[in-house]
mmCIF file with all atom_site columns, C-alpha atoms in Angstrom:
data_model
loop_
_atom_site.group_PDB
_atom_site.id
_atom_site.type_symbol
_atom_site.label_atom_id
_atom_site.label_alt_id
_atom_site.label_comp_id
_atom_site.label_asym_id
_atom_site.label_entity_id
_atom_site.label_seq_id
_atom_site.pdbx_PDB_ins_code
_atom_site.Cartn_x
_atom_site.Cartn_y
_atom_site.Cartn_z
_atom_site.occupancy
_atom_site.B_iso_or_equiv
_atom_site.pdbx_formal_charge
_atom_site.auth_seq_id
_atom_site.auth_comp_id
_atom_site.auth_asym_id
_atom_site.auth_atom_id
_atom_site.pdbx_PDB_model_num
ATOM 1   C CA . UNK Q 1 1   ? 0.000  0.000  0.000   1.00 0.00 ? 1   UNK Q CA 1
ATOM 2   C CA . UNK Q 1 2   ? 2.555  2.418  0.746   1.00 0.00 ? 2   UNK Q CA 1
ATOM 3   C CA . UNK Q 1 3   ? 4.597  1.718  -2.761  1.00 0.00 ? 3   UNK Q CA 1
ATOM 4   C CA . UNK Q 1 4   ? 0.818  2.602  -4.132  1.00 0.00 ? 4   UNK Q CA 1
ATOM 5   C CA . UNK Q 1 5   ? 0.371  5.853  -2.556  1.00 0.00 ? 5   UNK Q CA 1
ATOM 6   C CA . UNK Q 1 6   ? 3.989  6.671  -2.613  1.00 0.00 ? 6   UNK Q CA 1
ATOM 7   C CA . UNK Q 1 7   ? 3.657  6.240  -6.454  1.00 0.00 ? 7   UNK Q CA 1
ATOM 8   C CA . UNK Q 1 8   ? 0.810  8.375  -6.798  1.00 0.00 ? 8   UNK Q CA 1
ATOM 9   C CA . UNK Q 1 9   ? 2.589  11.222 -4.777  1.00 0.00 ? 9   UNK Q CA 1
ATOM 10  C CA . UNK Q 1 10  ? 5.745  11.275 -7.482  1.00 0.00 ? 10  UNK Q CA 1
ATOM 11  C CA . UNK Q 1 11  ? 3.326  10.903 -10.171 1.00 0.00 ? 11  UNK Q CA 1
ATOM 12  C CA . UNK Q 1 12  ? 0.928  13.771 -8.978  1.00 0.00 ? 12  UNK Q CA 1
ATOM 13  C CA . UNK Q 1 13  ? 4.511  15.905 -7.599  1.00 0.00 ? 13  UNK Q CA 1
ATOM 14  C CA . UNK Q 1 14  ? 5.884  15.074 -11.124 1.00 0.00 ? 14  UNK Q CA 1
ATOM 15  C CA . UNK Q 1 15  ? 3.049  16.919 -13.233 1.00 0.00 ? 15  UNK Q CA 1
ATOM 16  C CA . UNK Q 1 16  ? 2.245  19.501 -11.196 1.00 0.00 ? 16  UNK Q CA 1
ATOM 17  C CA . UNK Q 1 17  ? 6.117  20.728 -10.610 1.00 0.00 ? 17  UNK Q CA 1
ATOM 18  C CA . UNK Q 1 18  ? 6.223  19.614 -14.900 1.00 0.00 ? 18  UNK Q CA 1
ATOM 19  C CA . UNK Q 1 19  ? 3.110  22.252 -15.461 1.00 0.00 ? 19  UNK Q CA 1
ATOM 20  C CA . UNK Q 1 20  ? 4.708  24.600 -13.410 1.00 0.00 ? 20  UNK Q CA 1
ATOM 21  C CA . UNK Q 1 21  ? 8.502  24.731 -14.620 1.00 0.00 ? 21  UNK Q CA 1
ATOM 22  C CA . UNK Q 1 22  ? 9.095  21.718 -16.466 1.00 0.00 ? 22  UNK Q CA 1
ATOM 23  C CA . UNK Q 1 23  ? 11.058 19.911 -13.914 1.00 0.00 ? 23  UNK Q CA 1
ATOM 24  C CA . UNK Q 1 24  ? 11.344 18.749 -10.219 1.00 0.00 ? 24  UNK Q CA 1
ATOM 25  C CA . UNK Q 1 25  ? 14.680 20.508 -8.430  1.00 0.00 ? 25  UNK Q CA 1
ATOM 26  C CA . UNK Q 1 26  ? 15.564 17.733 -5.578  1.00 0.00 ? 26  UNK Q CA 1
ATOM 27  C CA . UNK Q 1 27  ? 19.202 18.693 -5.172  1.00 0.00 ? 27  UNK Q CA 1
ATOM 28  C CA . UNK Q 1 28  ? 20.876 22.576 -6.143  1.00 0.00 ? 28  UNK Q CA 1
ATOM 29  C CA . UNK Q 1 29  ? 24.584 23.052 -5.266  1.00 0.00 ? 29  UNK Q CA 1
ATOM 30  C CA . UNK Q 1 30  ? 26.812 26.043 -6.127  1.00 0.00 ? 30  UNK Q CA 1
ATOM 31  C CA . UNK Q 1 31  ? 29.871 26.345 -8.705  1.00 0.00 ? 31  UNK Q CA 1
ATOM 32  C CA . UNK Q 1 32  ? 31.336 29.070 -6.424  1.00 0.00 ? 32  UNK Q CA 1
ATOM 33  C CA . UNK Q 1 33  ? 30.710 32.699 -7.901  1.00 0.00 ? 33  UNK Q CA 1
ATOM 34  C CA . UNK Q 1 34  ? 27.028 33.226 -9.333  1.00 0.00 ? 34  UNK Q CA 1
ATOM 35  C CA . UNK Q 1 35  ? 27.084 29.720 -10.725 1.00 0.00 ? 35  UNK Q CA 1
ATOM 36  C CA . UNK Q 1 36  ? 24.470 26.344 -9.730  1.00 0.00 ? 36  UNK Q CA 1
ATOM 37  C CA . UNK Q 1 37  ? 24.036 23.289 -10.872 1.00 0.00 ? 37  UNK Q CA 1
ATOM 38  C CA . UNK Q 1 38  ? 20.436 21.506 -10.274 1.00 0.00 ? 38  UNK Q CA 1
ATOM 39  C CA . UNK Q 1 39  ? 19.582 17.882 -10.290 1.00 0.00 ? 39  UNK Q CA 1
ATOM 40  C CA . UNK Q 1 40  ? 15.719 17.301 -11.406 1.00 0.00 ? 40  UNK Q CA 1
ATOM 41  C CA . UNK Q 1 41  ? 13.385 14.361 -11.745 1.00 0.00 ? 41  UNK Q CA 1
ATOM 42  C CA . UNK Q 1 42  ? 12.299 14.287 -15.406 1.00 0.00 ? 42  UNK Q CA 1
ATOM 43  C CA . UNK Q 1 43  ? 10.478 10.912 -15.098 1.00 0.00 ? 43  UNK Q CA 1
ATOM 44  C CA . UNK Q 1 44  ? 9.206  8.931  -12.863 1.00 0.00 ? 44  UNK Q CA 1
ATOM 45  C CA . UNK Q 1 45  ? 6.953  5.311  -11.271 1.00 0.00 ? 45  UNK Q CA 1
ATOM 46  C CA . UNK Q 1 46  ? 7.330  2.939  -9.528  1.00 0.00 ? 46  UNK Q CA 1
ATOM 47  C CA . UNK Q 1 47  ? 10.679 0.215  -9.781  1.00 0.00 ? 47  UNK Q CA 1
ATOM 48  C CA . UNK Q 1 48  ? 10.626 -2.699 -12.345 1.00 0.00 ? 48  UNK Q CA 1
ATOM 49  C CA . UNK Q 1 49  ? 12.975 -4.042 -9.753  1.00 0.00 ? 49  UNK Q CA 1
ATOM 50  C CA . UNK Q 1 50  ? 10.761 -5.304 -6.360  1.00 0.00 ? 50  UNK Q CA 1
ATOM 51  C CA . UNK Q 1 51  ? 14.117 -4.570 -4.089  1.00 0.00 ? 51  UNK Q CA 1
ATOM 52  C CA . UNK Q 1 52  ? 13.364 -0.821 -5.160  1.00 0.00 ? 52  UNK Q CA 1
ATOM 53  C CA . UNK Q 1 53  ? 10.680 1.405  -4.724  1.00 0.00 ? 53  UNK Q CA 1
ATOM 54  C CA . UNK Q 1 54  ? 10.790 4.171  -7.545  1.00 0.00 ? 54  UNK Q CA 1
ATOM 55  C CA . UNK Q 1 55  ? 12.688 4.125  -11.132 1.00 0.00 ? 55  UNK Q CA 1
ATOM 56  C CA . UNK Q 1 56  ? 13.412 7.669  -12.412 1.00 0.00 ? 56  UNK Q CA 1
ATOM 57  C CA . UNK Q 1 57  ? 15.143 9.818  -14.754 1.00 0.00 ? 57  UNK Q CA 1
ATOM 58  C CA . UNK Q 1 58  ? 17.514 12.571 -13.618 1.00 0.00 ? 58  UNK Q CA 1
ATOM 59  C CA . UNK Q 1 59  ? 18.819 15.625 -15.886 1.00 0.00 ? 59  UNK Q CA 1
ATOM 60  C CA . UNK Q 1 60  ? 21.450 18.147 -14.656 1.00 0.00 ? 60  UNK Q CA 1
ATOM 61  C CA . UNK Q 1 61  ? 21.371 22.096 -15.598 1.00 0.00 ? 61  UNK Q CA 1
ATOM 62  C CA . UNK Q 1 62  ? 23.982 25.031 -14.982 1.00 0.00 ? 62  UNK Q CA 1
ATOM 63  C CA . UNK Q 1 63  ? 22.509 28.504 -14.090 1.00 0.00 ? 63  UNK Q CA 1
ATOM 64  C CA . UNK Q 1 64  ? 23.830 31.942 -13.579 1.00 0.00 ? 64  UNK Q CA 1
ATOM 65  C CA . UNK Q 1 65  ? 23.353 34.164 -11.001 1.00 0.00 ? 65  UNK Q CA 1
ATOM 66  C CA . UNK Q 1 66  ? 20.133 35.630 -12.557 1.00 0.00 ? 66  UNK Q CA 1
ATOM 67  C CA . UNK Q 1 67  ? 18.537 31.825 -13.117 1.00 0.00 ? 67  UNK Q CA 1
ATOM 68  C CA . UNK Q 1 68  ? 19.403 31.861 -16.740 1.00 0.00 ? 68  UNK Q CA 1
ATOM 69  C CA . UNK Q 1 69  ? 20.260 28.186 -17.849 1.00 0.00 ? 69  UNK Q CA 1
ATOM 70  C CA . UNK Q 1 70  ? 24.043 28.075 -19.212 1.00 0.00 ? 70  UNK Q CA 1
ATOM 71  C CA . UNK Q 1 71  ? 23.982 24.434 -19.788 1.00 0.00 ? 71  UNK Q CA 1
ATOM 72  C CA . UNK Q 1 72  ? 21.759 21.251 -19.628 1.00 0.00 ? 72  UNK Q CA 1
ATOM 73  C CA . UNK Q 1 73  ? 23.080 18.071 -20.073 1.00 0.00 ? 73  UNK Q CA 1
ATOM 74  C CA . UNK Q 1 74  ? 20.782 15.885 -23.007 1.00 0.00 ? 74  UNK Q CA 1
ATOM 75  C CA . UNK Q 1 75  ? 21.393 12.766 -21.297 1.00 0.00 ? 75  UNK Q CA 1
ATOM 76  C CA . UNK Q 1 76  ? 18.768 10.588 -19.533 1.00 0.00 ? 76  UNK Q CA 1
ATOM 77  C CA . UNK Q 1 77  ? 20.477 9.476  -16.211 1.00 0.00 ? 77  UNK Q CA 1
ATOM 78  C CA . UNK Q 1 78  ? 18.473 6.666  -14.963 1.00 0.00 ? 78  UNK Q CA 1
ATOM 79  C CA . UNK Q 1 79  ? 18.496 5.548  -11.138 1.00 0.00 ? 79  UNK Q CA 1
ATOM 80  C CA . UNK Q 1 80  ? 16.094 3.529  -8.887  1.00 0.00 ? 80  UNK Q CA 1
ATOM 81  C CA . UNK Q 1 81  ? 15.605 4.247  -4.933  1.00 0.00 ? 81  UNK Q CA 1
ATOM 82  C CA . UNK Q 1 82  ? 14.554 1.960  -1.626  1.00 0.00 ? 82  UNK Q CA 1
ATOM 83  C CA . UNK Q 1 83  ? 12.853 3.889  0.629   1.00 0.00 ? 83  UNK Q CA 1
ATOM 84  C CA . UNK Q 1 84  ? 13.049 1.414  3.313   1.00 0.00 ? 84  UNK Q CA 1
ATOM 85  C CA . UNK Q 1 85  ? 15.795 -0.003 5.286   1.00 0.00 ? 85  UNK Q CA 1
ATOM 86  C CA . UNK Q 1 86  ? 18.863 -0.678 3.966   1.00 0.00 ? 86  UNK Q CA 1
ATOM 87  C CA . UNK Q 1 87  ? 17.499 2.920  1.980   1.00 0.00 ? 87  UNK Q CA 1
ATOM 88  C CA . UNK Q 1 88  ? 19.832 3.088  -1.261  1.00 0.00 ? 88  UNK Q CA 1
ATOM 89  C CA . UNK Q 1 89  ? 20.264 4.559  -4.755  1.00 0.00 ? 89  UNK Q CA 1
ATOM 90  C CA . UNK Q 1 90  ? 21.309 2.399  -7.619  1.00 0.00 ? 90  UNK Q CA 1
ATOM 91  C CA . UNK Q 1 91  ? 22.842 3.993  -10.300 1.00 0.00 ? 91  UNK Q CA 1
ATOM 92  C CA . UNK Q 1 92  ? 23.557 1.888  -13.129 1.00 0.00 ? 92  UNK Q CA 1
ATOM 93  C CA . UNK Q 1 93  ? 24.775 -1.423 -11.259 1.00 0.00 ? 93  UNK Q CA 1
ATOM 94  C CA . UNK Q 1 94  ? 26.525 0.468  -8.644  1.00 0.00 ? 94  UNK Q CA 1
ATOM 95  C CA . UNK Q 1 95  ? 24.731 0.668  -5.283  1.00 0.00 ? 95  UNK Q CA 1
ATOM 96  C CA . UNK Q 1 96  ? 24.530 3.745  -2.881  1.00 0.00 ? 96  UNK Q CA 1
ATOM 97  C CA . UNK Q 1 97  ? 23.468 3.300  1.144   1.00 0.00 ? 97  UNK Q CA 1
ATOM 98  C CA . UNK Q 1 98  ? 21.749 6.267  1.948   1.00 0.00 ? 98  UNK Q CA 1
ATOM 99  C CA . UNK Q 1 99  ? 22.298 8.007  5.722   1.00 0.00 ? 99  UNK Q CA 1
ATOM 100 C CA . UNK Q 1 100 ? 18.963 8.962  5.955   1.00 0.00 ? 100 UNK Q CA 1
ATOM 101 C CA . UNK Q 1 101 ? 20.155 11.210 9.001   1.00 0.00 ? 101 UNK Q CA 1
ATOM 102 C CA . UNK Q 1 102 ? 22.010 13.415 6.614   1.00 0.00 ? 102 UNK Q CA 1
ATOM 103 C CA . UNK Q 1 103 ? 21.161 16.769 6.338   1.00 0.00 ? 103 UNK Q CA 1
ATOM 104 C CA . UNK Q 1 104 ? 19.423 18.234 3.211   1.00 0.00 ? 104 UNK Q CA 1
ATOM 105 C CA . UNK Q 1 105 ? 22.273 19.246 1.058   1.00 0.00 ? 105 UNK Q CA 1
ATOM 106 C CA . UNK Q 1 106 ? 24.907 17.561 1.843   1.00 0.00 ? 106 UNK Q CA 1
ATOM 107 C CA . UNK Q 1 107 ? 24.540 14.128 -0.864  1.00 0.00 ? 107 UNK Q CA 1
ATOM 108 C CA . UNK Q 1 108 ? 22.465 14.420 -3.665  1.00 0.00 ? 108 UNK Q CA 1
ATOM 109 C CA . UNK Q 1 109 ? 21.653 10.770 -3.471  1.00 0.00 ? 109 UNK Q CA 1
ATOM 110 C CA . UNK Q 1 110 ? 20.035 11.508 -0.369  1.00 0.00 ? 110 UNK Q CA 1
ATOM 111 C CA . UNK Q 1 111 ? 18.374 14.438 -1.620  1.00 0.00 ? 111 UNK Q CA 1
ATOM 112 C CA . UNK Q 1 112 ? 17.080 12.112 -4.147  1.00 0.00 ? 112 UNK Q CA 1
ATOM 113 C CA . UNK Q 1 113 ? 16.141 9.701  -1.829  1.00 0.00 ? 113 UNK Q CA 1
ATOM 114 C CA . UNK Q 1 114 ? 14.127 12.609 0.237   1.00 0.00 ? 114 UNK Q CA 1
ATOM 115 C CA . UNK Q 1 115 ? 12.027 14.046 -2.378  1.00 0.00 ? 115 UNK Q CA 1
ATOM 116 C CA . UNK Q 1 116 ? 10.949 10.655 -3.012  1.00 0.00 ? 116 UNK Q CA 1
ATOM 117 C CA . UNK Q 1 117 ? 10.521 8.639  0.375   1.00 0.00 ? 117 UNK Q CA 1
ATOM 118 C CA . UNK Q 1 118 ? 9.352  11.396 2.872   1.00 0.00 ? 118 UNK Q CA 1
ATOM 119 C CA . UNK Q 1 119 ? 7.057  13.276 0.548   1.00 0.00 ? 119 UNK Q CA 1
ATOM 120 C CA . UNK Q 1 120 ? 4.335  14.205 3.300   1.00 0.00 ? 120 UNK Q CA 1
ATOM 121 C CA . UNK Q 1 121 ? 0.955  12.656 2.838   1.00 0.00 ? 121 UNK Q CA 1
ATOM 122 C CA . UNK Q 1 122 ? -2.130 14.531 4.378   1.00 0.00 ? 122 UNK Q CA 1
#
């Protein structure tokens, strides 16, 4: 049940964040200077893969100070998440334990991890 309802939350997060500005921001970290790069969910449902809960697509983009984009990356960078314990990212055939103590911030695989496993449900 909770793979359900988590699914529905990324699906309904993914298309209203997509109507709004095309892409879901889980992870922002700065160049130094004026310069960011973000890490967004383009796609995603839930895992193929029953050791994972979510599959999903991440793109990368470079901004300036001002917000304009100076670069985003074509590719399709696939990954798939547990939310539950041992909580990990698997990216490509390599997998990641997440600390899900970390603060916000500091991993962008636990970022990822975040946006997608503590969602709040009301």
């Amino acid at each position: 049940m909770r793979r359900i309802l988590l699914s529905l939350i990324l699906c309904a997060q993914s298309a209203s964040m997509s109507a709004a500005s095309g892409l879901a921001v889980f992870h922002t970290a700065s160049l130094g200077g004026s310069r960011s790069v973000s890490l967004s969910l383009a796609e995603g449902g839930p895992s193929r893969d029953p050791a994972f809960d979510f599959d999903v697509v991440i793109t990368l983009s470079e901004f300036d100070g001002g917000g304009a984009v100076l670069y985003r990356d074509g590719g399709r960078h696939k990954a798939s998440v547990r939310c539950v314990s041992p909580a990990m990212v698997r990216i490509n055939s390599a997998d990641y334990a997440i600390d899900v103590s970390a603060r916000p911030g500091t991993d962008w695989k636990h970022d990822l991890w975040a946006a997608l496993c503590t969602a709040q449900v009301s």
